[in-house]
Amino acid sequence: MLCLSDSIRHDDPCVQQLLSTIEEAQTLAQLILAVWPLARVLALHMVEYVLDERAQRPRAWPPCPTCGVPLRSKGFAQRQLMSLFGPIHWRRRVGRCPQGCAIPQVAPFDEALGVQPHQRTSGELQLLGCAFAVFVPFATAARLLGWYCGGLVSPRAVWCWVQAAGHHAMALLQEDLEAVARGDAPPQEALAVELAALPLALGADGVMVPFRPTGGAPTGKIRWREIKVGVLARLGQHRTRLGHVVTRLQHRRLVAVLGDIEALSPRLWGEAVRQGILHAPHVVWLSDGGRGLWRLFETRFAGHARGILDFYHAAQQLWKGAAAWLDGRTTQARRWFGWARHRLRHGRPDGVLADLADALDVEGLPETARETLRTVYAYLQRHREHINYDMYKDLGLPLGSGMVESACKWLIQQRFKGVGMRWSEDGFNHLLHLRLAWVN
């Protein structure tokens, strides 16, 4: 420690206070927190030393964009940039046109470093800010960045970084969608042999998000809009400590869009092709009874996948029928529901449908109850090919669409439905695509 103290005393005397804090630290946590500011200072010294050394090297001056005459050096000028370690300062040569053309000064060294003329923060700081904003509100992300780099970062700056990164992600996605629209299949993602041999499951659902009534200030009544979410995953098998074999999702991929089923369709299909739907040994579609979702299945995936109606949604429909037919407050209703649910789960859906058909013929049944029974019967009859749950269980396939509902929760609700949050369309879309990039 004494050698380190002596070696940097003349370069930066303020570091001695940091060294004293390190000497006084008692616990490991105190020691690490005390070393962190010193590590930032030493990193700044190293970076600035390398920049100053490189700035002295001779460089070829580009021609003037107006007259074509090579630019001429006008000496060194100061440049500052906020980085992960704090503010970095360096001096580099700047040049102008010797003919006096009205062009801004040019700094070839900045271009070599990938620094834009009016850039105020370094690229890695912006990337870390975007990563924080994927999980926490912009104000919290700015606070974390400030603690990390030892400076002040405004929430507005983090918001601007997210907009730029999200816009870039959306542009890349648009290129992929245009390729799918032309009929160009996206390249399949490389998978390990054992992973590619697993069944592929996919499904979709919707979740509501609060938006501003206009794109400006967050005033006025909340406007709720639906976000369509699609999820794809390989179905692996895991044995618990008690010896039970359970299904686990592996290699999960998500797509989402602020829009309707038609907007989700090309996104989900493109990702399905990328995840190997054309070559997977088994493909299953898991969904609740939403008609738009099953219309998507019929138009896009029926030729490649087996449809499974979420068992728990089907059971909810059974209870509606039991409550309408036998009065949900009675023991008889609960007993019939339990028996019908058992038969539905264990391969006898036709018996359940027969019971519902018989109930429709009961004399004296109120018209409202009869209409509910018709709806339940039509619901199950429409999905007759999707409720063979005993066969699905024997194949090791899940019976519920919980993987889709959980994806909606941690992709959308955890970040976009915080207390007091209301989103503009652009702000939501840009952050959504960054979250998708993190998920995938």
Short mmCIF file of C-alpha atoms in Angstrom, two decimals:
data_model
loop_
_atom_site.label_atom_id
_atom_site.label_comp_id
_atom_site.label_asym_id
_atom_site.label_seq_id
_atom_site.Cartn_x
_atom_site.Cartn_y
_atom_site.Cartn_z
CA MET A 1 0.00 0.00 0.00
CA LEU A 2 2.87 2.41 0.79
CA CYS A 3 4.43 1.83 -2.65
CA LEU A 4 1.11 2.49 -4.35
CA SER A 5 0.60 5.63 -2.26
CA ASP A 6 4.02 7.01 -3.12
CA SER A 7 3.72 6.20 -6.82
CA ILE A 8 0.56 8.23 -7.41
CA ARG A 9 0.98 11.03 -4.84
CA HIS A 10 2.47 13.50 -7.33
CA ASP A 11 0.03 12.63 -10.11
CA ASP A 12 -3.18 13.17 -8.14
CA PRO A 13 -2.83 14.28 -4.50
CA CYS A 14 -6.61 13.93 -3.87
CA VAL A 15 -6.15 10.17 -4.14
CA GLN A 16 -4.41 10.18 -0.76
CA GLN A 17 -7.75 10.76 0.93
CA LEU A 18 -9.13 7.70 -0.84
CA LEU A 19 -6.15 5.67 0.30
CA SER A 20 -6.74 6.79 3.87
CA THR A 21 -10.36 5.65 3.62
CA ILE A 22 -9.16 2.25 2.46
CA GLU A 23 -6.77 1.99 5.41
CA GLU A 24 -9.60 2.80 7.83
CA ALA A 25 -12.02 0.21 6.39
CA GLN A 26 -12.75 -2.59 8.86
CA THR A 27 -15.15 -5.01 7.18
CA LEU A 28 -14.88 -6.58 3.75
CA ALA A 29 -17.91 -4.62 2.51
CA GLN A 30 -16.38 -1.35 3.71
CA LEU A 31 -13.08 -2.24 2.09
CA ILE A 32 -14.67 -3.00 -1.30
CA LEU A 33 -16.77 0.17 -1.25
CA ALA A 34 -13.71 2.22 -0.31
CA VAL A 35 -11.58 0.70 -3.09
CA TRP A 36 -14.20 1.37 -5.77
CA PRO A 37 -13.66 5.20 -6.02
CA LEU A 38 -9.90 4.64 -6.13
CA ALA A 39 -10.33 2.05 -8.89
CA ARG A 40 -12.27 4.63 -10.92
CA VAL A 41 -9.52 7.22 -10.48
CA LEU A 42 -6.79 4.78 -11.49
CA ALA A 43 -8.81 3.67 -14.52
CA LEU A 44 -9.24 7.32 -15.55
CA HIS A 45 -5.51 7.90 -15.27
CA MET A 46 -4.80 4.88 -17.46
CA VAL A 47 -7.37 5.76 -20.11
CA GLU A 48 -6.28 9.40 -20.30
CA TYR A 49 -2.63 8.38 -20.53
CA VAL A 50 -3.36 6.08 -23.48
CA LEU A 51 -5.49 8.73 -25.19
CA ASP A 52 -2.81 11.40 -24.79
CA GLU A 53 -0.16 9.05 -26.18
CA ARG A 54 -2.27 8.12 -29.22
CA ALA A 55 -3.27 11.70 -29.87
CA GLN A 56 0.39 12.60 -30.49
CA ARG A 57 0.70 10.21 -33.41
CA PRO A 58 0.67 11.78 -36.89
CA ARG A 59 -2.56 11.40 -38.84
CA ALA A 60 -3.52 11.89 -42.45
CA TRP A 61 -5.95 14.78 -42.86
CA PRO A 62 -9.02 14.16 -45.03
CA PRO A 63 -9.96 16.54 -47.87
CA CYS A 64 -12.38 19.37 -47.32
CA PRO A 65 -15.91 18.20 -48.27
CA THR A 66 -16.51 21.56 -49.99
CA CYS A 67 -13.36 22.36 -52.00
CA GLY A 68 -11.38 19.09 -51.81
CA VAL A 69 -8.22 20.69 -50.39
CA PRO A 70 -6.66 18.64 -47.55
CA LEU A 71 -7.54 20.00 -44.13
CA ARG A 72 -4.84 21.57 -42.02
CA SER A 73 -4.15 21.18 -38.30
CA LYS A 74 -5.09 24.10 -36.07
CA GLY A 75 -3.47 22.66 -32.97
CA PHE A 76 -4.86 20.72 -30.03
CA ALA A 77 -8.30 21.18 -28.49
CA GLN A 78 -9.77 19.81 -25.27
CA ARG A 79 -12.43 17.07 -25.31
CA GLN A 80 -14.45 15.66 -22.41
CA LEU A 81 -16.71 12.62 -22.19
CA MET A 82 -18.56 11.00 -19.29
CA SER A 83 -17.64 7.32 -18.99
CA LEU A 84 -18.18 4.40 -16.61
CA PHE A 85 -15.18 5.65 -14.62
CA GLY A 86 -16.25 9.29 -14.58
CA PRO A 87 -15.36 12.26 -16.81
CA ILE A 88 -12.49 11.58 -19.23
CA HIS A 89 -10.42 14.49 -20.59
CA TRP A 90 -7.99 14.42 -23.49
CA ARG A 91 -6.48 16.75 -26.06
CA ARG A 92 -6.45 15.95 -29.75
CA ARG A 93 -5.62 17.70 -33.00
CA VAL A 94 -8.41 19.53 -34.81
CA GLY A 95 -8.30 20.76 -38.37
CA ARG A 96 -10.08 23.20 -40.67
CA CYS A 97 -10.04 24.00 -44.36
CA PRO A 98 -7.07 26.25 -45.30
CA GLN A 99 -9.30 27.94 -47.88
CA GLY A 100 -11.67 29.12 -45.17
CA CYS A 101 -14.65 26.99 -46.17
CA ALA A 102 -17.59 27.16 -43.75
CA ILE A 103 -17.27 23.68 -42.27
CA PRO A 104 -17.05 22.59 -38.63
CA GLN A 105 -13.68 21.63 -37.22
CA VAL A 106 -12.65 18.02 -37.85
CA ALA A 107 -10.99 15.74 -35.28
CA PRO A 108 -9.73 12.54 -36.98
CA PHE A 109 -8.75 11.04 -33.62
CA ASP A 110 -12.36 11.29 -32.38
CA GLU A 111 -13.55 9.48 -35.50
CA ALA A 112 -10.97 6.74 -34.91
CA LEU A 113 -12.33 6.35 -31.37
CA GLY A 114 -15.90 6.13 -32.66
CA VAL A 115 -16.88 9.34 -30.85
CA GLN A 116 -19.42 11.64 -32.48
CA PRO A 117 -18.82 15.43 -32.58
CA HIS A 118 -21.53 16.32 -30.03
CA GLN A 119 -21.43 13.11 -28.00
CA ARG A 120 -21.31 13.73 -24.25
CA THR A 121 -21.36 10.18 -22.86
CA SER A 122 -19.38 7.12 -23.86
CA GLY A 123 -20.98 4.16 -25.59
CA GLU A 124 -20.50 1.68 -22.75
CA LEU A 125 -22.20 4.06 -20.30
CA GLN A 126 -25.18 4.32 -22.64
CA LEU A 127 -25.33 0.53 -23.00
CA LEU A 128 -25.30 0.06 -19.23
CA GLY A 129 -27.99 2.72 -18.88
CA CYS A 130 -30.18 0.89 -21.39
CA ALA A 131 -29.58 -2.39 -19.56
CA PHE A 132 -30.67 -0.81 -16.26
CA ALA A 133 -33.76 0.73 -17.91
CA VAL A 134 -34.83 -2.71 -19.13
CA PHE A 135 -35.49 -3.66 -15.50
CA VAL A 136 -36.16 -0.47 -13.52
CA PRO A 137 -37.68 3.01 -14.10
CA PHE A 138 -35.53 5.63 -15.81
CA ALA A 139 -34.99 7.63 -12.60
CA THR A 140 -33.74 4.53 -10.78
CA ALA A 141 -31.49 3.62 -13.71
CA ALA A 142 -29.99 7.12 -13.67
CA ARG A 143 -29.37 6.86 -9.92
CA LEU A 144 -27.62 3.50 -10.30
CA LEU A 145 -25.46 4.85 -13.13
CA GLY A 146 -24.51 7.87 -11.04
CA TRP A 147 -23.40 5.64 -8.20
CA TYR A 148 -21.44 3.46 -10.60
CA CYS A 149 -19.56 6.23 -12.42
CA GLY A 150 -19.31 8.75 -9.60
CA GLY A 151 -21.15 11.49 -11.50
CA LEU A 152 -24.63 12.79 -12.19
CA VAL A 153 -26.78 11.17 -14.87
CA SER A 154 -30.23 12.55 -15.64
CA PRO A 155 -33.27 10.30 -16.19
CA ARG A 156 -33.89 12.21 -19.41
CA ALA A 157 -30.48 11.11 -20.73
CA VAL A 158 -31.30 7.46 -19.99
CA TRP A 159 -34.65 7.90 -21.75
CA CYS A 160 -32.91 9.30 -24.84
CA TRP A 161 -30.45 6.40 -24.93
CA VAL A 162 -33.32 3.91 -24.74
CA GLN A 163 -35.14 5.65 -27.59
CA ALA A 164 -32.06 5.49 -29.83
CA ALA A 165 -31.26 1.86 -29.01
CA GLY A 166 -34.90 0.83 -29.30
CA HIS A 167 -35.25 2.57 -32.65
CA HIS A 168 -32.25 0.63 -33.93
CA ALA A 169 -33.74 -2.67 -32.67
CA MET A 170 -37.06 -1.88 -34.35
CA ALA A 171 -35.31 -1.12 -37.64
CA LEU A 172 -33.57 -4.51 -37.56
CA LEU A 173 -36.88 -6.23 -36.82
CA GLN A 174 -38.56 -4.40 -39.69
CA GLU A 175 -35.91 -5.73 -42.07
CA ASP A 176 -36.65 -9.27 -40.87
CA LEU A 177 -40.41 -8.76 -41.30
CA GLU A 178 -39.95 -7.46 -44.82
CA ALA A 179 -37.87 -10.54 -45.64
CA VAL A 180 -40.63 -12.80 -44.26
CA ALA A 181 -43.22 -10.89 -46.33
CA ARG A 182 -41.13 -11.54 -49.46
CA GLY A 183 -41.13 -15.25 -48.65
CA ASP A 184 -37.50 -15.38 -47.50
CA ALA A 185 -37.22 -17.79 -44.59
CA PRO A 186 -35.08 -16.45 -41.73
CA PRO A 187 -31.97 -18.51 -40.93
CA GLN A 188 -32.55 -21.17 -38.30
CA GLU A 189 -30.87 -20.58 -34.98
CA ALA A 190 -28.09 -23.06 -34.26
CA LEU A 191 -29.14 -25.55 -31.58
CA ALA A 192 -27.34 -28.36 -29.82
CA VAL A 193 -28.37 -31.81 -31.07
CA GLU A 194 -30.04 -32.78 -27.79
CA LEU A 195 -31.95 -29.48 -27.71
CA ALA A 196 -33.14 -29.77 -31.31
CA ALA A 197 -34.56 -33.23 -30.50
CA LEU A 198 -36.96 -31.83 -27.89
CA PRO A 199 -40.58 -30.88 -28.69
CA LEU A 200 -41.19 -27.25 -29.57
CA ALA A 201 -44.06 -25.45 -27.82
CA LEU A 202 -45.50 -22.11 -28.83
CA GLY A 203 -48.47 -20.00 -27.88
CA ALA A 204 -49.77 -16.47 -27.60
CA ASP A 205 -51.84 -14.28 -25.32
CA GLY A 206 -52.63 -10.62 -24.70
CA VAL A 207 -52.08 -8.20 -21.80
CA MET A 208 -53.39 -4.66 -21.30
CA VAL A 209 -51.02 -1.72 -20.71
CA PRO A 210 -51.89 1.86 -19.69
CA PHE A 211 -51.13 4.50 -22.34
CA ARG A 212 -51.42 8.26 -22.43
CA PRO A 213 -54.47 9.56 -24.28
CA THR A 214 -52.12 11.61 -26.48
CA GLY A 215 -48.44 11.29 -27.25
CA GLY A 216 -47.48 14.35 -25.19
CA ALA A 217 -47.77 15.07 -21.48
CA PRO A 218 -49.15 12.31 -19.23
CA THR A 219 -52.48 14.06 -18.61
CA GLY A 220 -56.03 12.97 -19.22
CA LYS A 221 -57.77 9.64 -18.86
CA ILE A 222 -55.74 6.44 -19.21
CA ARG A 223 -56.10 4.65 -22.51
CA TRP A 224 -55.75 0.88 -22.14
CA ARG A 225 -54.27 -0.95 -25.13
CA GLU A 226 -53.54 -4.64 -25.65
CA ILE A 227 -50.06 -6.06 -26.19
CA LYS A 228 -49.89 -9.39 -27.99
CA VAL A 229 -47.18 -11.70 -26.68
CA GLY A 230 -45.94 -14.91 -28.27
CA VAL A 231 -43.60 -17.41 -26.64
CA LEU A 232 -41.62 -20.34 -28.04
CA ALA A 233 -39.65 -22.89 -26.02
CA ARG A 234 -38.30 -26.41 -26.10
CA LEU A 235 -39.94 -28.83 -23.67
CA GLY A 236 -37.33 -30.62 -21.59
CA GLN A 237 -37.82 -33.18 -18.81
CA HIS A 238 -36.51 -32.70 -15.27
CA ARG A 239 -36.55 -35.16 -12.38
CA THR A 240 -37.12 -33.61 -8.97
CA ARG A 241 -35.50 -34.72 -5.73
CA LEU A 242 -38.63 -36.74 -4.97
CA GLY A 243 -38.32 -38.59 -8.26
CA HIS A 244 -41.15 -36.84 -10.09
CA VAL A 245 -40.62 -36.01 -13.76
CA VAL A 246 -41.76 -32.49 -14.65
CA THR A 247 -41.62 -30.45 -17.83
CA ARG A 248 -39.21 -27.53 -17.97
CA LEU A 249 -38.96 -24.85 -20.63
CA GLN A 250 -35.60 -24.55 -22.35
CA HIS A 251 -34.28 -22.07 -24.92
CA ARG A 252 -37.21 -19.71 -24.49
CA ARG A 253 -37.80 -16.99 -27.11
CA LEU A 254 -40.41 -14.23 -27.04
CA VAL A 255 -42.06 -11.88 -29.52
CA ALA A 256 -44.45 -9.04 -28.69
CA VAL A 257 -46.20 -6.21 -30.46
CA LEU A 258 -48.47 -3.30 -29.66
CA GLY A 259 -51.22 -4.30 -32.06
CA ASP A 260 -53.64 -7.04 -33.05
CA ILE A 261 -53.29 -10.68 -34.06
CA GLU A 262 -52.44 -9.71 -37.64
CA ALA A 263 -49.45 -7.72 -36.37
CA LEU A 264 -48.29 -10.62 -34.18
CA SER A 265 -48.65 -13.27 -36.89
CA PRO A 266 -45.55 -12.54 -39.05
CA ARG A 267 -43.41 -11.94 -35.97
CA LEU A 268 -44.38 -15.23 -34.36
CA TRP A 269 -44.06 -17.18 -37.60
CA GLY A 270 -40.64 -15.73 -38.36
CA GLU A 271 -39.38 -16.62 -34.88
CA ALA A 272 -40.95 -20.10 -35.17
CA VAL A 273 -39.02 -20.75 -38.38
CA ARG A 274 -35.88 -19.45 -36.69
CA GLN A 275 -36.47 -21.87 -33.81
CA GLY A 276 -36.88 -24.88 -36.12
CA ILE A 277 -40.64 -25.41 -36.44
CA LEU A 278 -40.10 -26.96 -39.88
CA HIS A 279 -37.78 -29.65 -38.48
CA ALA A 280 -38.82 -30.18 -34.84
CA PRO A 281 -39.94 -33.75 -34.01
CA HIS A 282 -43.10 -32.50 -32.25
CA VAL A 283 -44.68 -29.04 -32.24
CA VAL A 284 -47.56 -28.02 -29.96
CA TRP A 285 -49.66 -24.89 -29.78
CA LEU A 286 -50.86 -23.97 -26.26
CA SER A 287 -53.55 -21.35 -25.79
CA ASP A 288 -56.74 -20.44 -24.04
CA GLY A 289 -59.98 -20.27 -25.98
CA GLY A 290 -59.54 -16.82 -27.53
CA ARG A 291 -60.92 -17.01 -31.05
CA GLY A 292 -58.28 -14.70 -32.50
CA LEU A 293 -55.50 -16.90 -31.09
CA TRP A 294 -56.99 -20.05 -32.56
CA ARG A 295 -57.55 -18.28 -35.87
CA LEU A 296 -53.83 -17.53 -35.84
CA PHE A 297 -53.17 -21.22 -35.15
CA GLU A 298 -55.37 -22.34 -38.03
CA THR A 299 -53.88 -19.92 -40.57
CA ARG A 300 -50.21 -20.17 -39.62
CA PHE A 301 -49.42 -23.25 -37.54
CA ALA A 302 -52.08 -25.96 -38.01
CA GLY A 303 -50.02 -27.66 -40.70
CA HIS A 304 -47.00 -27.97 -38.39
CA ALA A 305 -48.34 -28.13 -34.82
CA ARG A 306 -50.82 -29.99 -32.61
CA GLY A 307 -53.26 -27.65 -30.82
CA ILE A 308 -53.89 -27.98 -27.08
CA LEU A 309 -56.64 -26.00 -25.38
CA ASP A 310 -55.57 -24.84 -21.92
CA PHE A 311 -57.11 -27.39 -19.55
CA TYR A 312 -57.75 -24.88 -16.78
CA HIS A 313 -59.64 -22.55 -19.10
CA ALA A 314 -61.70 -25.52 -20.29
CA ALA A 315 -62.45 -26.38 -16.64
CA GLN A 316 -63.59 -22.80 -16.04
CA GLN A 317 -66.08 -23.19 -18.86
CA LEU A 318 -67.33 -26.42 -17.27
CA TRP A 319 -67.95 -24.61 -14.00
CA LYS A 320 -69.93 -21.90 -15.81
CA GLY A 321 -72.12 -24.64 -17.25
CA ALA A 322 -72.53 -26.36 -13.88
CA ALA A 323 -73.39 -23.10 -12.14
CA ALA A 324 -75.99 -22.21 -14.78
CA TRP A 325 -77.54 -25.67 -14.92
CA LEU A 326 -77.47 -26.86 -11.31
CA ASP A 327 -76.99 -23.59 -9.39
CA GLY A 328 -73.39 -23.02 -8.32
CA ARG A 329 -74.38 -22.77 -4.65
CA THR A 330 -75.47 -26.42 -4.47
CA THR A 331 -73.55 -29.57 -3.65
CA GLN A 332 -74.99 -31.17 -6.76
CA ALA A 333 -73.33 -28.54 -8.99
CA ARG A 334 -69.95 -29.01 -7.30
CA ARG A 335 -70.24 -32.80 -7.50
CA TRP A 336 -71.09 -32.77 -11.23
CA PHE A 337 -68.31 -30.29 -11.95
CA GLY A 338 -65.73 -32.46 -10.17
CA TRP A 339 -66.87 -35.56 -12.07
CA ALA A 340 -66.96 -33.72 -15.43
CA ARG A 341 -63.53 -32.21 -14.82
CA HIS A 342 -62.11 -35.66 -13.99
CA ARG A 343 -63.55 -37.19 -17.16
CA LEU A 344 -62.28 -34.29 -19.29
CA ARG A 345 -58.78 -34.68 -17.85
CA HIS A 346 -58.67 -38.49 -18.26
CA GLY A 347 -59.77 -38.98 -21.84
CA ARG A 348 -63.57 -38.93 -21.79
CA PRO A 349 -64.53 -35.53 -23.21
CA ASP A 350 -67.36 -37.04 -25.27
CA GLY A 351 -69.15 -38.04 -22.06
CA VAL A 352 -68.91 -34.46 -20.81
CA LEU A 353 -70.32 -33.17 -24.08
CA ALA A 354 -73.15 -35.70 -23.86
CA ASP A 355 -74.04 -34.46 -20.35
CA LEU A 356 -74.15 -30.87 -21.59
CA ALA A 357 -76.33 -31.88 -24.56
CA ASP A 358 -78.75 -33.67 -22.21
CA ALA A 359 -78.87 -30.63 -19.95
CA LEU A 360 -79.98 -28.50 -22.90
CA ASP A 361 -83.05 -30.73 -23.25
CA VAL A 362 -84.14 -30.35 -19.62
CA GLU A 363 -87.63 -28.84 -19.43
CA GLY A 364 -88.18 -25.71 -17.37
CA LEU A 365 -84.55 -24.57 -17.62
CA PRO A 366 -84.36 -20.76 -17.59
CA GLU A 367 -83.41 -19.25 -20.91
CA THR A 368 -80.32 -17.52 -19.47
CA ALA A 369 -79.04 -20.87 -18.14
CA ARG A 370 -79.83 -22.57 -21.45
CA GLU A 371 -77.86 -19.87 -23.33
CA THR A 372 -74.87 -20.37 -21.02
CA LEU A 373 -74.99 -24.12 -21.59
CA ARG A 374 -75.14 -23.58 -25.36
CA THR A 375 -72.05 -21.37 -25.14
CA VAL A 376 -70.13 -23.92 -23.06
CA TYR A 377 -71.14 -26.80 -25.31
CA ALA A 378 -70.16 -24.87 -28.46
CA TYR A 379 -66.85 -23.91 -26.84
CA LEU A 380 -65.87 -27.51 -26.08
CA GLN A 381 -67.29 -28.88 -29.34
CA ARG A 382 -65.29 -26.32 -31.32
CA HIS A 383 -62.12 -27.50 -29.55
CA ARG A 384 -62.94 -31.21 -29.62
CA GLU A 385 -59.63 -32.02 -31.36
CA HIS A 386 -57.71 -29.96 -28.79
CA ILE A 387 -58.92 -31.53 -25.51
CA ASN A 388 -57.45 -35.06 -25.62
CA TYR A 389 -55.60 -34.40 -22.38
CA ASP A 390 -54.81 -37.98 -21.45
CA MET A 391 -52.93 -38.45 -24.73
CA TYR A 392 -51.08 -35.16 -24.27
CA LYS A 393 -49.99 -36.17 -20.78
CA ASP A 394 -48.74 -39.55 -22.04
CA LEU A 395 -46.62 -37.69 -24.60
CA GLY A 396 -45.09 -35.54 -21.87
CA LEU A 397 -46.78 -32.37 -23.12
CA PRO A 398 -48.08 -29.60 -20.83
CA LEU A 399 -51.83 -29.21 -20.47
CA GLY A 400 -51.88 -25.49 -19.63
CA SER A 401 -50.75 -22.29 -21.26
CA GLY A 402 -49.02 -21.05 -18.11
CA MET A 403 -45.79 -20.46 -20.01
CA VAL A 404 -47.55 -17.77 -22.08
CA GLU A 405 -49.28 -16.15 -19.12
CA SER A 406 -46.05 -16.04 -17.12
CA ALA A 407 -44.24 -14.49 -20.10
CA CYS A 408 -46.88 -11.74 -20.22
CA LYS A 409 -46.31 -11.12 -16.53
CA TRP A 410 -42.54 -10.76 -16.44
CA LEU A 411 -42.08 -9.31 -19.93
CA ILE A 412 -44.86 -6.71 -19.80
CA GLN A 413 -46.49 -6.28 -16.41
CA GLN A 414 -43.36 -6.14 -14.25
CA ARG A 415 -41.90 -3.22 -16.22
CA PHE A 416 -44.78 -1.44 -17.91
CA LYS A 417 -47.54 -1.55 -15.29
CA GLY A 418 -45.86 0.06 -12.30
CA VAL A 419 -47.70 2.50 -10.06
CA GLY A 420 -48.51 5.70 -11.96
CA MET A 421 -47.00 4.53 -15.25
CA ARG A 422 -48.59 5.70 -18.50
CA TRP A 423 -46.74 5.24 -21.76
CA SER A 424 -46.49 6.99 -25.07
CA GLU A 425 -46.52 4.69 -28.08
CA ASP A 426 -42.93 5.47 -29.11
CA GLY A 427 -41.60 5.23 -25.56
CA PHE A 428 -43.30 1.88 -25.03
CA ASN A 429 -42.19 0.38 -28.34
CA HIS A 430 -38.56 1.37 -27.92
CA LEU A 431 -38.27 -0.07 -24.42
CA LEU A 432 -40.28 -3.18 -25.36
CA HIS A 433 -37.81 -4.07 -28.10
CA LEU A 434 -34.89 -3.66 -25.68
CA ARG A 435 -36.59 -6.02 -23.23
CA LEU A 436 -37.15 -8.51 -26.04
CA ALA A 437 -33.47 -8.26 -26.97
CA TRP A 438 -32.56 -9.03 -23.35
CA VAL A 439 -35.01 -11.95 -23.15
CA ASN A 440 -33.87 -13.49 -26.41
#
